[in-house]
Amino acid sequence: MTATRIVVVDDQDVVRTAFELLLSTQPDFTVVGSAADGEQALRVCRELHPDVVLMDIRMPGMDGIEATRRLLAGRQPPRVLILTTFDLDELVYDALDAGASGFLLKEATAERVFDAVRVIAAGEALLAPTVTRRLVAEFARMRVRRRELGPALRTLTARETEVLRLIAEGLSNPEIAARLVVGEETVKSHVSRVLAKLGLRDRTQAVVVAYESGLVVPGGP
């Protein structure tokens, strides 16, 4: 098995070193580099091609949001896992909107950190569905912003639209399968088609789109 290549980005030396040492204890992880700000992160990632980047948000100079946006605009971009001290943080919302695959509280336990990196590396997202849904709903309500995705949304079938709504509720594939009384593989196929039709990288972006397009209303049923 090829080890997951990781870059840690944080402007605090002690935090960055702590994550590097922690992640290095796992045989399926290799910490290939680190950076203290967004600009350095871009240089390091261009050189080292990590699979996963643990990205702090609040950094001097280029912050984690802009660094995430630029990283994900490149060829063969890594998965980005946002590091934050507070889950209901508007900047976390901005980072998810920029394409980050999920977020993790810096105070998380070691096992939660390991699980999060493995989930992200496997191409999954939405690490904490209920928290992510709450975060997106809160800031979608505050901004009252609407994405112009009408034509793309209209390409979804009725079942695909239903699956998108359930993703926005924070349901996992097995939970969606149980709700719709279908097989999990069928749900996976629906999710893949929804992401492809809407031009999205993962489920986290699907949640953001569902709220910002008005398909799901914050505070609604």
N, CA and C of each residue as an Amber inpcrd file, in Angstrom:
protein
   663
   0.8380000  -1.1910000   0.0000000   0.0000000   0.0000000   0.0000000
   0.8800000   1.2500000   0.0000000   0.5740000   2.1850000  -0.8820000
   1.3380000   3.4250000  -0.9410000   0.9000000   4.3560000   0.1760000
   1.8660000   4.9130000   0.8820000   1.5520000   5.8030000   1.9990000
   0.9610000   7.1070000   1.4850000   0.0360000   7.6600000   2.2490000
  -0.5520000   8.9550000   1.9280000   0.4630000  10.0510000   2.1990000
   0.7320000  10.8600000   1.1910000   1.7010000  11.9400000   1.2940000
   0.9970000  13.2010000   1.8220000   1.5470000  13.7620000   2.8990000
   0.8640000  14.8510000   3.6090000   1.7690000  16.0630000   3.7430000
   1.1640000  17.2520000   3.5810000   1.8280000  18.5200000   3.8960000
   1.0130000  19.2120000   4.9790000   1.6930000  19.7220000   5.9920000
   1.0410000  20.4160000   7.1050000   1.3200000  21.9100000   6.9840000
   0.2530000  22.7140000   7.0090000   0.3920000  24.1610000   6.8650000
  -0.2080000  24.8600000   8.0860000   0.6340000  25.5570000   8.8380000
   0.1670000  26.3150000  10.0090000   1.2330000  27.3300000  10.3660000
   0.8180000  28.5440000  10.7170000   1.8020000  29.5840000  10.9990000
   2.4170000  29.4590000  12.3850000   1.8630000  28.6020000  13.2310000
   2.4200000  28.3970000  14.5690000   3.3410000  27.1710000  14.5470000
   4.5960000  27.4060000  14.8590000   5.5890000  26.3260000  14.8060000
   5.1970000  25.1420000  15.6690000   4.7040000  25.4160000  16.8720000
   4.3990000  24.3260000  17.8020000   3.2350000  23.4780000  17.2880000
   2.2520000  24.1180000  16.6770000   1.1080000  23.3760000  16.1330000
   1.5410000  22.5540000  14.9260000   2.3060000  23.1760000  14.0630000
   2.7730000  22.4870000  12.8560000   3.6170000  21.2670000  13.2270000
   4.5350000  21.4490000  14.1520000   5.4040000  20.3480000  14.5690000
   4.6070000  19.2450000  15.2360000   3.6250000  19.6220000  16.0430000
   2.8100000  18.6280000  16.7420000   2.0600000  17.7380000  15.7550000
   1.4840000  18.3470000  14.7260000   0.7650000  17.5610000  13.7190000
   1.7260000  16.6860000  12.9160000   2.9020000  17.2290000  12.5910000
   3.8830000  16.4360000  11.8420000   4.2770000  15.1850000  12.6320000
   4.5770000  15.3660000  13.9110000   4.9940000  14.2390000  14.7520000
   3.8600000  13.2400000  14.9240000   2.6500000  13.7530000  15.1180000
   1.4960000  12.8860000  15.3110000   1.2380000  12.0410000  14.0650000
   1.2070000  12.6790000  12.9290000   0.9150000  11.9590000  11.6900000
   2.0150000  10.9640000  11.3310000   3.2390000  11.2800000  11.7140000
   4.3760000  10.4090000  11.3960000   4.3550000   9.0950000  12.1660000
   3.4710000   8.9960000  13.1730000   3.3810000   7.7480000  13.9380000
   2.6210000   6.6610000  13.1740000   1.9480000   7.0520000  12.0880000
   1.1210000   6.0970000  11.3470000   1.8770000   5.5270000  10.1530000
   1.9120000   4.2090000  10.0200000   2.6890000   3.5910000   8.9310000
   2.1590000   3.9070000   7.5360000   0.8760000   4.2980000   7.4320000
   0.3200000   4.5890000   6.1100000   0.3450000   6.0800000   5.7730000
   1.0420000   6.8820000   6.6090000   1.2010000   8.3090000   6.3530000
   2.6750000   8.6510000   6.1780000   2.9590000   9.5840000   5.2790000
   4.2990000  10.1470000   5.1580000   4.1700000  11.6630000   5.0880000
   4.6950000  12.3610000   6.0970000   4.6850000  13.8210000   6.0710000
   5.8570000  14.2630000   5.2070000   5.5450000  14.7800000   4.0240000
   6.6020000  15.0960000   3.0600000   7.0630000  16.5500000   3.1510000
   6.2950000  17.3900000   3.8510000   6.6980000  18.7880000   3.9500000
   5.7670000  19.5780000   4.8340000   6.1190000  20.8400000   5.0500000
   5.2970000  21.7250000   5.8550000   5.4930000  23.1510000   5.3680000
   4.5960000  24.0340000   5.8190000   4.6710000  25.4350000   5.4140000
   4.0670000  26.2990000   6.5060000   4.5140000  27.5580000   6.5680000
   4.0670000  28.4720000   7.6100000   3.0480000  29.4900000   7.1080000
   2.7960000  29.5240000   5.8030000   1.7770000  30.4370000   5.2710000
   1.3130000  29.9340000   3.9100000   0.3310000  30.6300000   3.3490000
  -0.2590000  30.1760000   2.1070000   0.6910000  30.1630000   0.9320000
   1.4930000  31.2080000   0.7920000   2.4200000  31.2700000  -0.3430000
   3.4450000  30.1520000  -0.2720000   3.9600000  29.9050000   0.9220000
   4.9180000  28.8170000   1.0810000   4.2460000  27.4790000   0.8120000
   2.9820000  27.3540000   1.2170000   2.2410000  26.1140000   0.9790000
   2.1370000  25.8130000  -0.5120000   1.8650000  26.8480000  -1.3080000
   1.7660000  26.6440000  -2.7510000   3.0850000  26.1530000  -3.3350000
   4.1880000  26.7530000  -2.8860000   5.5010000  26.3360000  -3.3990000
   5.8110000  24.9030000  -3.0010000   5.5610000  24.5750000  -1.7440000
   5.8510000  23.2320000  -1.2420000   5.0090000  22.1870000  -1.9750000
   3.7290000  22.4880000  -2.1680000   2.8420000  21.5170000  -2.8250000
   3.1760000  21.3410000  -4.3000000   3.5860000  22.4260000  -4.9610000
   3.9920000  22.2960000  -6.3650000   5.2160000  21.4010000  -6.4980000
   6.0900000  21.4470000  -5.4970000   7.3170000  20.6620000  -5.5480000
   7.1130000  19.2260000  -5.1010000   6.2790000  19.0140000  -4.0870000
   6.2020000  17.7020000  -3.4430000   4.9590000  16.8840000  -3.8130000
   3.9410000  17.4990000  -4.4000000   2.7410000  16.7920000  -4.8560000
   2.1190000  15.9000000  -3.7680000   1.6760000  16.4960000  -2.6690000
   1.0490000  15.6960000  -1.6070000  -0.3360000  15.2020000  -2.0170000
  -0.8110000  14.1930000  -1.3090000  -2.1790000  13.7100000  -1.5060000
  -3.1560000  14.5250000  -0.6740000  -2.7180000  14.8950000   0.5250000
  -3.5700000  15.6250000   1.4690000  -2.7940000  16.7880000   2.0560000
  -3.4770000  17.9310000   2.1820000  -2.8860000  19.0950000   2.8420000
  -3.7370000  19.4530000   4.0510000  -3.1140000  19.5030000   5.2250000
  -3.7790000  20.0200000   6.4150000  -3.5180000  21.5200000   6.4260000
  -4.5780000  22.2970000   6.2660000  -4.4410000  23.7290000   6.0120000
  -5.0730000  24.5720000   7.1180000  -4.2350000  25.3650000   7.7930000
  -4.7530000  26.3420000   8.7430000  -5.4560000  27.4530000   7.9610000
  -6.4310000  28.1040000   8.5700000  -7.1430000  29.1770000   7.8760000
  -6.4890000  30.5310000   8.1140000  -6.3030000  30.8650000   9.3790000
  -5.8430000  32.2080000   9.7290000  -4.3150000  32.2470000   9.7650000
  -3.7340000  32.7990000   8.6910000  -2.2830000  32.9220000   8.6070000
  -1.9360000  34.2890000   8.0350000  -0.7820000  34.8320000   8.3960000
  -0.3670000  36.1220000   7.8220000  -0.0810000  35.9740000   6.3310000
  -0.2050000  37.0820000   5.5980000   0.0090000  37.0120000   4.1570000
  -1.1550000  36.2990000   3.5080000  -0.8650000  35.3190000   2.6730000
  -1.9360000  34.5550000   2.0360000  -2.5570000  33.5830000   3.0230000
  -3.8610000  33.7090000   3.2600000  -4.5150000  32.8390000   4.2370000
  -4.8470000  31.4780000   3.6240000  -5.4130000  30.6050000   4.4630000
  -5.7020000  29.2510000   4.0110000  -6.7910000  29.1630000   2.9690000
  -7.6980000  30.1440000   2.9380000  -8.7750000  30.1260000   1.9550000
  -8.2290000  30.3520000   0.5530000  -7.4300000  31.4070000   0.3990000
  -6.8600000  31.7050000  -0.9120000  -5.8970000  30.6040000  -1.3480000
  -5.1240000  30.0810000  -0.3920000  -4.1980000  29.0020000  -0.7260000
  -4.9680000  27.7650000  -1.1990000  -6.0760000  27.4660000  -0.5340000
  -6.9150000  26.3380000  -0.9430000  -7.4570000  26.5540000  -2.3480000
  -7.9660000  27.7420000  -2.6040000  -8.5340000  28.0530000  -3.9170000
  -7.4830000  27.8700000  -5.0170000  -6.2730000  28.3570000  -4.7700000
  -5.2220000  28.2610000  -5.7890000  -4.7270000  26.8240000  -5.9530000
  -4.6090000  26.1100000  -4.8530000  -4.1790000  24.7160000  -4.9370000
  -5.1520000  23.8910000  -5.7780000  -6.4300000  24.0930000  -5.5280000
  -7.4380000  23.2730000  -6.1910000  -7.6850000  23.6890000  -7.6320000
  -7.1240000  24.8240000  -8.0350000  -7.2500000  25.2520000  -9.4270000
  -6.1480000  24.6480000 -10.2890000  -5.1640000  24.0090000  -9.6440000
  -4.0490000  23.4300000 -10.3780000  -4.3480000  22.0390000 -10.9150000
  -3.3760000  21.4820000 -11.6080000  -3.5200000  20.1280000 -12.1400000
  -3.2640000  19.1150000 -11.0360000  -4.0560000  18.0550000 -11.0060000
  -3.9510000  16.9940000 -10.0010000  -3.8330000  17.5920000  -8.5920000
  -4.8300000  18.3610000  -8.1830000  -4.7620000  19.0120000  -6.8710000
  -4.8740000  18.0200000  -5.7210000  -4.3020000  18.3630000  -4.5800000
  -4.4440000  17.5120000  -3.4030000  -5.8160000  17.7020000  -2.7800000
  -6.1570000  16.8660000  -1.8560000  -7.3370000  17.0780000  -1.0200000
  -6.9240000  18.0070000   0.1180000  -7.7980000  18.9260000   0.4760000
  -7.4750000  19.8810000   1.5330000  -8.3830000  19.6490000   2.7360000
  -7.7550000  19.5090000   3.8820000  -8.4530000  19.3570000   5.1540000
  -8.1570000  20.6030000   5.9890000  -9.1900000  21.3740000   6.2770000
  -9.0220000  22.6400000   6.9880000  -8.8450000  22.3980000   8.4840000
  -7.8870000  23.1080000   9.0640000  -7.6690000  23.0750000  10.5150000
  -8.2500000  24.3530000  11.1120000  -9.0660000  24.2110000  12.1330000
  -9.7090000  25.3760000  12.7420000  -9.8470000  25.1890000  14.2420000
  -9.9910000  26.2950000  14.9400000 -10.1890000  26.2250000  16.3940000
 -11.6600000  26.3350000  16.7730000 -12.5210000  26.6470000  15.7880000
 -13.9340000  26.8830000  16.0920000 -14.7710000  26.4230000  14.9120000
 -15.7160000  25.4980000  15.1470000 -16.4320000  24.9120000  14.0180000
 -17.3700000  25.8910000  13.3150000 -18.0610000  26.7490000  14.0570000
 -18.9560000  27.7060000  13.4120000 -18.1880000  28.9790000  13.0810000
 -17.2680000  28.8500000  12.1690000 -16.3870000  29.9460000  11.7640000
 -16.6910000  30.2670000  10.3060000 -17.0000000  31.5280000  10.0180000
 -17.3470000  31.8950000   8.6530000 -16.2180000  31.5970000   7.6780000
 -14.9700000  31.6600000   8.1710000 -13.8490000  31.3670000   7.2830000
 -13.8150000  29.8890000   6.8990000 -14.2800000  29.0160000   7.7860000
 -14.3760000  27.5970000   7.4380000 -15.3730000  27.4280000   6.2950000
 -16.4790000  28.1360000   6.3870000 -17.4750000  28.1070000   5.3170000
 -16.8440000  28.5530000   3.9990000 -16.0730000  29.6290000   4.0490000
 -15.4130000  30.1210000   2.8390000 -14.4460000  29.0790000   2.2790000
 -13.7470000  28.3740000   3.1770000 -12.7940000  27.3590000   2.7280000
 -13.5140000  26.1840000   2.0690000 -14.6460000  25.7760000   2.6330000
 -15.4370000  24.7060000   2.0210000 -15.9500000  25.1600000   0.6610000
 -16.3650000  26.4180000   0.5960000 -16.8460000  26.9690000  -0.6640000
 -15.7180000  27.0140000  -1.6940000 -14.4920000  27.1860000  -1.2210000
 -13.3280000  27.2300000  -2.1230000 -12.9200000  25.8420000  -2.5960000
 -13.4990000  24.8060000  -1.9890000 -13.2190000  23.4530000  -2.4560000
 -12.5830000  22.5150000  -1.4550000 -12.3600000  22.9720000  -0.2150000
 -11.8130000  22.0710000   0.8020000 -12.7600000  20.8920000   1.0060000
 -12.2120000  19.7340000   1.2930000 -13.0210000  18.5220000   1.4190000
 -13.6120000  18.3340000   2.8060000 -13.1880000  19.1260000   3.7580000
 -13.7230000  19.0080000   5.1030000 -12.9090000  19.8420000   6.0690000
 -13.2850000  19.7860000   7.3300000 -12.5310000  20.5320000   8.3200000
 -12.4020000  19.7300000   9.6040000 -11.4200000  20.1110000  10.3940000
 -11.0800000  19.3830000  11.6050000 -10.6980000  20.3830000  12.6840000
 -11.2500000  20.2010000  13.8660000 -10.8700000  21.0690000  14.9740000
  -9.4600000  20.7180000  15.4330000  -8.6560000  21.7380000  15.7340000
  -7.2700000  21.4970000  16.1550000  -7.2020000  20.7110000  17.4610000
  -8.2620000  20.7610000  18.2450000  -8.2690000  20.0400000  19.5220000
  -8.7310000  18.5880000  19.3700000  -8.9310000  18.1330000  18.1460000
  -9.4080000  16.7700000  17.9010000  -8.4300000  15.7390000  18.4590000
  -8.9570000  14.5910000  18.8230000  -8.1180000  13.5070000  19.3300000
  -7.2530000  12.9590000  18.2060000  -6.2070000  12.2450000  18.5670000
  -5.3030000  11.6650000  17.5800000  -6.0550000  10.7430000  16.6280000
  -6.9340000   9.8980000  17.1620000  -7.6670000   8.9620000  16.3090000
  -8.5700000   9.6860000  15.3310000  -9.1640000  10.7930000  15.7790000
 -10.0240000  11.5570000  14.8820000  -9.2040000  12.1830000  13.7530000
  -8.0090000  12.6600000  14.0920000  -7.1180000  13.2260000  13.0710000
  -6.7630000  12.1500000  12.0440000  -6.3670000  10.9740000  12.5280000
  -5.9870000   9.8820000  11.6160000  -7.1600000   9.5020000  10.7120000
  -8.3410000   9.3440000  11.3230000  -9.5270000   8.9630000  10.5480000
  -9.8480000  10.0180000   9.4930000  -9.7330000  11.2920000   9.8840000
 -10.0530000  12.3850000   8.9660000  -9.1350000  12.3620000   7.7540000
  -7.8510000  12.1930000   7.9840000  -6.8980000  12.1750000   6.8720000
  -7.1710000  10.9850000   5.9640000  -7.4720000   9.8360000   6.5460000
  -7.7460000   8.6530000   5.7280000  -9.0170000   8.8230000   4.9020000
 -10.0450000   9.4220000   5.4980000 -11.2830000   9.6560000   4.7660000
 -11.0400000  10.5980000   3.5980000 -10.3240000  11.6830000   3.8470000
 -10.0280000  12.6590000   2.8000000  -9.1700000  12.0270000   1.7040000
  -8.1610000  11.2720000   2.1050000  -7.2670000  10.6390000   1.1330000
  -8.0120000   9.6500000   0.2430000  -9.0630000   9.0370000   0.7760000
  -9.8450000   8.0610000   0.0160000 -10.8230000   8.7360000  -0.9430000
 -10.8350000  10.0790000  -0.9330000 -11.7130000  10.7980000  -1.8410000
 -13.0840000  11.0830000  -1.2780000 -13.2580000  10.8300000   0.0180000
 -14.5370000  11.1190000   0.6530000 -14.4990000  12.5360000   1.2280000
 -15.6060000  12.9440000   1.8140000 -15.6780000  14.2870000   2.3840000
 -16.7510000  14.3050000   3.4630000 -17.0630000  15.5060000   3.9280000
 -18.1010000  15.6970000   4.9260000 -17.8000000  14.8900000   6.1820000
 -16.7180000  15.2730000   6.8670000 -16.2250000  14.4940000   8.0020000
 -17.1980000  14.4470000   9.1650000 -17.8770000  15.5520000   9.4070000
 -18.8400000  15.5970000  10.5010000 -20.1370000  16.1500000   9.9170000
 -20.9840000  15.2930000   9.3500000 -22.1410000  15.7670000   8.5850000
 -23.0200000  16.7700000   9.3110000 -23.3660000  16.5120000  10.5680000
 -24.2820000  17.4160000  11.2590000 -23.6460000  18.7710000  11.5020000
 -22.3610000  18.7790000  11.8450000 -21.6760000  20.0440000  12.0760000
 -21.5070000  20.8090000  10.7690000 -21.1270000  20.0940000   9.7100000
 -20.9480000  20.7480000   8.4170000 -22.2640000  21.3250000   7.9220000
 -23.3460000  20.5790000   8.0620000 -24.6600000  21.0630000   7.6380000
 -25.0470000  22.3060000   8.4270000 -24.8010000  22.2870000   9.7290000
 -25.1240000  23.4400000  10.5730000 -24.3130000  24.6590000  10.1550000
 -23.0300000  24.4320000   9.8800000 -22.1470000  25.5230000   9.4570000
 -22.6360000  26.1340000   8.1500000 -22.8880000  25.2910000   7.1520000
 -23.3110000  25.7850000   5.8470000 -24.6590000  26.4880000   5.9470000
 -25.5950000  25.8920000   6.6780000 -26.9160000  26.4940000   6.8150000
 -26.8370000  27.8640000   7.4630000 -26.0190000  27.9780000   8.4840000
 -25.8990000  29.2430000   9.2240000 -25.4020000  30.3610000   8.3180000
 -24.3350000  30.1080000   7.5730000 -23.7560000  31.1810000   6.7800000
 -24.4640000  31.3770000   5.4420000 -25.1270000  30.3370000   4.9450000
 -25.9700000  30.5310000   3.7670000 -27.1340000  31.4470000   4.1350000
 -27.6670000  31.2930000   5.3430000 -28.7570000  32.1440000   5.8160000
 -28.2790000  33.5860000   5.9640000 -27.0980000  33.7660000   6.5260000
 -26.5710000  35.1030000   6.7660000 -26.3140000  35.8530000   5.4660000
 -25.8460000  35.1500000   4.4650000 -25.4220000  35.8220000   3.2360000
 -26.5490000  35.9860000   2.2270000 -27.5610000  35.1420000   2.3450000
 -28.6750000  35.1840000   1.4070000 -28.1500000  35.2630000  -0.0300000
 -27.2160000  34.3880000  -0.3320000 -26.6040000  34.3610000  -1.6520000
 -27.1690000  33.1900000  -2.4420000 -27.3120000  33.3640000  -3.7240000
 -27.8330000  32.2910000  -4.5590000 -26.8810000  32.0100000  -5.7130000
 -26.4730000  30.7650000  -5.8570000 -25.6540000  30.3880000  -7.0050000
 -26.5450000  30.2790000  -8.2370000 -25.9960000  30.6620000  -9.3420000
 -26.7260000  30.5380000 -10.6010000 -26.4880000  29.1400000 -11.1780000
 -27.2050000  28.1850000 -10.6240000 -27.0360000  26.8050000 -11.0660000
 -28.3300000  26.2390000 -11.6260000 -29.2590000  27.1380000 -11.9910000
 -30.5440000  26.6680000 -12.4890000 -30.4240000  25.6520000 -13.6030000
 -29.7110000  25.9650000 -14.6930000 -29.6020000  25.0040000 -15.7970000
 -28.9890000  23.6820000 -15.3750000 -27.9350000  23.7390000 -14.5520000
 -27.2840000  22.5020000 -14.1160000 -28.2110000  21.6880000 -13.2200000
 -28.9010000  22.3610000 -12.3120000 -29.8180000  21.6460000 -11.4230000
 -30.9560000  20.9930000 -12.1980000 -31.3640000  21.6360000 -13.2760000
 -32.4670000  21.0760000 -14.0650000 -32.0590000  19.8210000 -14.8300000
 -30.7510000  19.5570000 -14.9150000 -30.3110000  18.3230000 -15.5730000
 -30.4240000  17.1220000 -14.6340000 -30.6290000  17.3680000 -13.3510000
 -30.7640000  16.2690000 -12.3930000 -32.1290000  15.6170000 -12.5370000
 -32.1620000  14.3090000 -12.4240000 -33.4420000  13.6090000 -12.3850000
 -34.0940000  13.8560000 -11.0350000 -35.3550000  13.4680000 -10.9160000
 -36.0610000  13.6430000  -9.6450000 -35.3420000  12.8810000  -8.5240000
 -34.8720000  11.6790000  -8.8210000 -34.1870000  10.8910000  -7.8010000
 -32.8480000  11.5250000  -7.4380000 -32.1240000  12.0390000  -8.4290000
 -30.8440000  12.6900000  -8.1500000 -31.0410000  13.9520000  -7.3130000
 -32.0990000  14.6910000  -7.5780000 -32.4090000  15.8760000  -6.7760000
 -32.7140000  15.4820000  -5.3410000 -33.4330000  14.3940000  -5.1790000
 -33.7520000  13.8910000  -3.8500000 -32.4760000  13.4860000  -3.1170000
 -31.5660000  12.8310000  -3.8310000 -30.2910000  12.4270000  -3.2320000
 -29.4850000  13.6510000  -2.8200000 -29.4900000  14.6920000  -3.6470000
 -28.7730000  15.9200000  -3.2920000 -29.3410000  16.5320000  -2.0230000
 -30.6580000  16.5540000  -1.8930000 -31.2670000  17.0790000  -0.6670000
 -30.8400000  16.2730000   0.5560000 -30.7660000  14.9600000   0.4050000
 -30.3910000  14.1090000   1.5340000 -28.9100000  14.2820000   1.8810000
 -28.0690000  14.4990000   0.8590000 -26.6650000  14.8110000   1.1220000
 -26.5880000  16.0820000   1.9500000 -27.4110000  17.0850000   1.5850000
 -27.4080000  18.3600000   2.2980000 -27.8970000  18.2130000   3.7310000
 -28.6870000  17.1730000   3.9910000 -29.1340000  16.9090000   5.3580000
 -28.0220000  16.2740000   6.1880000 -26.9500000  15.8590000   5.5160000
 -25.8360000  15.2530000   6.2120000 -25.8880000  13.7440000   6.2790000
 -26.7510000  13.1220000   5.4730000 -26.8700000  11.6670000   5.5020000
 -25.7220000  11.0120000   4.7440000 -25.2560000   9.8860000   5.2600000
 -24.2310000   9.0940000   4.5920000 -24.8920000   8.2350000   3.5200000
 -24.0850000   7.5800000   2.6890000 -24.6500000   6.7110000   1.6630000
 -25.5350000   5.5990000   2.2390000 -25.0860000   4.8910000   3.2980000
 -25.9600000   3.8660000   3.8770000 -27.2790000   4.4500000   4.3990000
 -27.2220000   5.6480000   4.9860000 -28.4500000   6.2750000   5.5000000
 -29.3770000   6.6870000   4.3540000 -28.7990000   7.1820000   3.2640000
 -29.6170000   7.5330000   2.0980000 -30.2470000   6.2780000   1.5140000
 -29.4600000   5.2010000   1.4450000 -29.9790000   3.9400000   0.9140000
 -31.1690000   3.4530000   1.7370000 -31.0400000   3.5630000   3.0730000
 -32.1280000   3.1280000   3.9470000 -33.3620000   4.0150000   3.7660000
 -33.1350000   5.3160000   3.6270000 -34.2470000   6.2640000   3.4730000
 -35.0030000   6.0100000   2.1570000 -34.2520000   5.7100000   1.0970000
 -34.8710000   5.5360000  -0.2220000 -35.2190000   4.0740000  -0.5370000
 -34.8090000   3.1860000   0.3740000 -35.0490000   1.7510000   0.2070000
 -34.4380000   1.2670000  -1.1110000 -33.1550000   1.5680000  -1.2790000
 -32.4010000   1.0960000  -2.4400000 -31.0500000   0.5980000  -1.9520000
 -30.2710000  -0.0050000  -2.8420000 -28.9620000  -0.4970000  -2.4690000
 -27.9490000   0.6360000  -2.3470000 -26.9020000   0.3900000  -1.5610000
 -25.8810000   1.4180000  -1.3690000 -25.1370000   1.7120000  -2.6700000
 -24.9310000   0.7030000  -3.5120000 -24.2560000   0.9350000  -4.7850000
 -25.0850000   1.8550000  -5.6800000 -26.4060000   1.7080000  -5.6020000
 -27.2870000   2.5980000  -6.3680000 -27.1250000   4.0380000  -5.9080000
 -27.0300000   4.2130000  -4.5930000 -26.8410000   5.5550000  -4.0450000
 -25.5020000   6.1330000  -4.5090000 -24.4620000   5.3170000  -4.4720000
 -23.1490000   5.7820000  -4.9210000 -23.1990000   6.2610000  -6.3650000
 -23.9350000   5.5370000  -7.1920000 -24.0710000   5.9260000  -8.6020000
 -24.7940000   7.2580000  -8.7240000 -25.8660000   7.4340000  -7.9350000
 -26.6110000   8.6940000  -7.9560000 -25.7100000   9.8530000  -7.5160000
 -24.9590000   9.6370000  -6.4340000 -24.0790000  10.6920000  -5.9170000
 -23.0430000  11.0740000  -6.9710000 -22.4510000  10.0790000  -7.6110000
 -21.4410000  10.3470000  -8.6450000 -22.0250000  11.1620000  -9.7840000
 -23.2540000  10.8360000 -10.1870000 -23.8760000  11.5750000 -11.2910000
 -24.2180000  12.9980000 -10.8770000 -24.6620000  13.1840000  -9.6340000
 -24.9600000  14.5330000  -9.1400000 -23.7020000  15.3940000  -9.1600000
 -22.6100000  14.8570000  -8.6470000 -21.3580000  15.6150000  -8.6150000
 -20.8850000  15.9400000 -10.0280000 -20.9960000  14.9630000 -10.9330000
 -20.5310000  15.1730000 -12.3040000 -21.3790000  16.2260000 -13.0160000
 -22.6980000  16.1450000 -12.8760000 -23.5830000  17.0880000 -13.5640000
 -23.4050000  18.5160000 -13.0480000 -23.1090000  18.6560000 -11.7620000
 -22.9690000  19.9920000 -11.1800000 -21.5220000  20.4840000 -11.1770000
 -20.6050000  19.6350000 -11.6510000 -19.2040000  20.0310000 -11.7170000
 -18.5670000  20.2050000 -10.3480000 -18.9170000  19.3170000  -9.4030000
 -18.4340000  19.4240000  -8.0280000 -17.4050000  18.3430000  -7.7360000
 -16.4810000  18.6620000  -6.8090000 -15.4360000  17.7120000  -6.4490000
 -15.9220000  16.6540000  -5.4840000 -16.7650000  17.0520000  -4.5120000
 -17.1540000  16.0910000  -3.4850000 -18.4400000  16.5100000  -2.7850000
 -18.8200000  15.7470000  -1.7850000 -20.0870000  15.9420000  -1.0840000
 -20.1240000  17.2610000  -0.3240000 -18.9790000  17.6930000   0.1790000
 -18.9600000  18.9510000   0.9210000 -19.4210000  20.0930000   0.0250000
 -18.8920000  20.1470000  -1.2000000 -19.3240000  21.1820000  -2.1320000
 -20.8060000  21.0140000  -2.4800000 -21.2780000  19.7840000  -2.5070000
 -22.6900000  19.5410000  -2.8090000 -23.5850000  20.1560000  -1.7370000
 -23.1720000  20.0740000  -0.4820000 -23.9490000  20.6780000   0.6030000
 -24.0070000  22.1890000   0.4270000 -22.8550000  22.7990000   0.1370000
 -22.8100000  24.2460000  -0.0670000 -23.7330000  24.6470000  -1.2190000
 -23.6500000  23.9320000  -2.3240000 -24.4600000  24.2420000  -3.4990000
 -25.9510000  24.0790000  -3.2020000 -26.3060000  23.0310000  -2.4730000
 -27.7170000  22.7910000  -2.1760000 -28.3350000  23.9620000  -1.4210000
 -27.5890000  24.5400000  -0.5020000 -28.0820000  25.6950000   0.2500000
 -28.0220000  26.9720000  -0.5730000 -26.8890000  27.2050000  -1.2380000
 -26.7230000  28.4770000  -1.9280000 -27.5850000  28.5860000  -3.1840000
 -27.9910000  27.4660000  -3.7350000 -28.8590000  27.4960000  -4.9170000
 -30.3200000  27.6620000  -4.5200000 -30.6180000  27.4950000  -3.2170000
 -31.9830000  27.5840000  -2.7640000 -32.7280000  26.2560000  -2.8190000
 -32.0450000  25.1790000  -3.2500000 -32.6810000  23.8680000  -3.2850000
 -33.0750000  23.4350000  -1.8760000 -32.2090000  23.7310000  -0.9170000
 -32.4900000  23.4700000   0.4830000 -32.5070000  24.8160000   1.1940000
 -33.5300000  25.0550000   1.9800000 -33.6670000  26.3470000   2.6640000
 -33.2000000  26.2070000   4.1010000 -32.2620000  27.0650000   4.5620000
 -31.8060000  27.0210000   5.9620000 -32.9920000  27.1250000   6.9060000
 -33.0480000  26.1920000   7.8480000 -34.1490000  26.2040000   8.8100000
 -35.3960000  25.5040000   8.3010000 -35.3340000  25.0500000   7.0330000
 -36.4910000  24.3890000   6.4550000 -36.5680000  22.9430000   6.8920000
 -37.5860000  22.2150000   6.4740000 -37.7340000  20.8120000   6.8660000
 -36.6710000  19.9410000   6.2290000
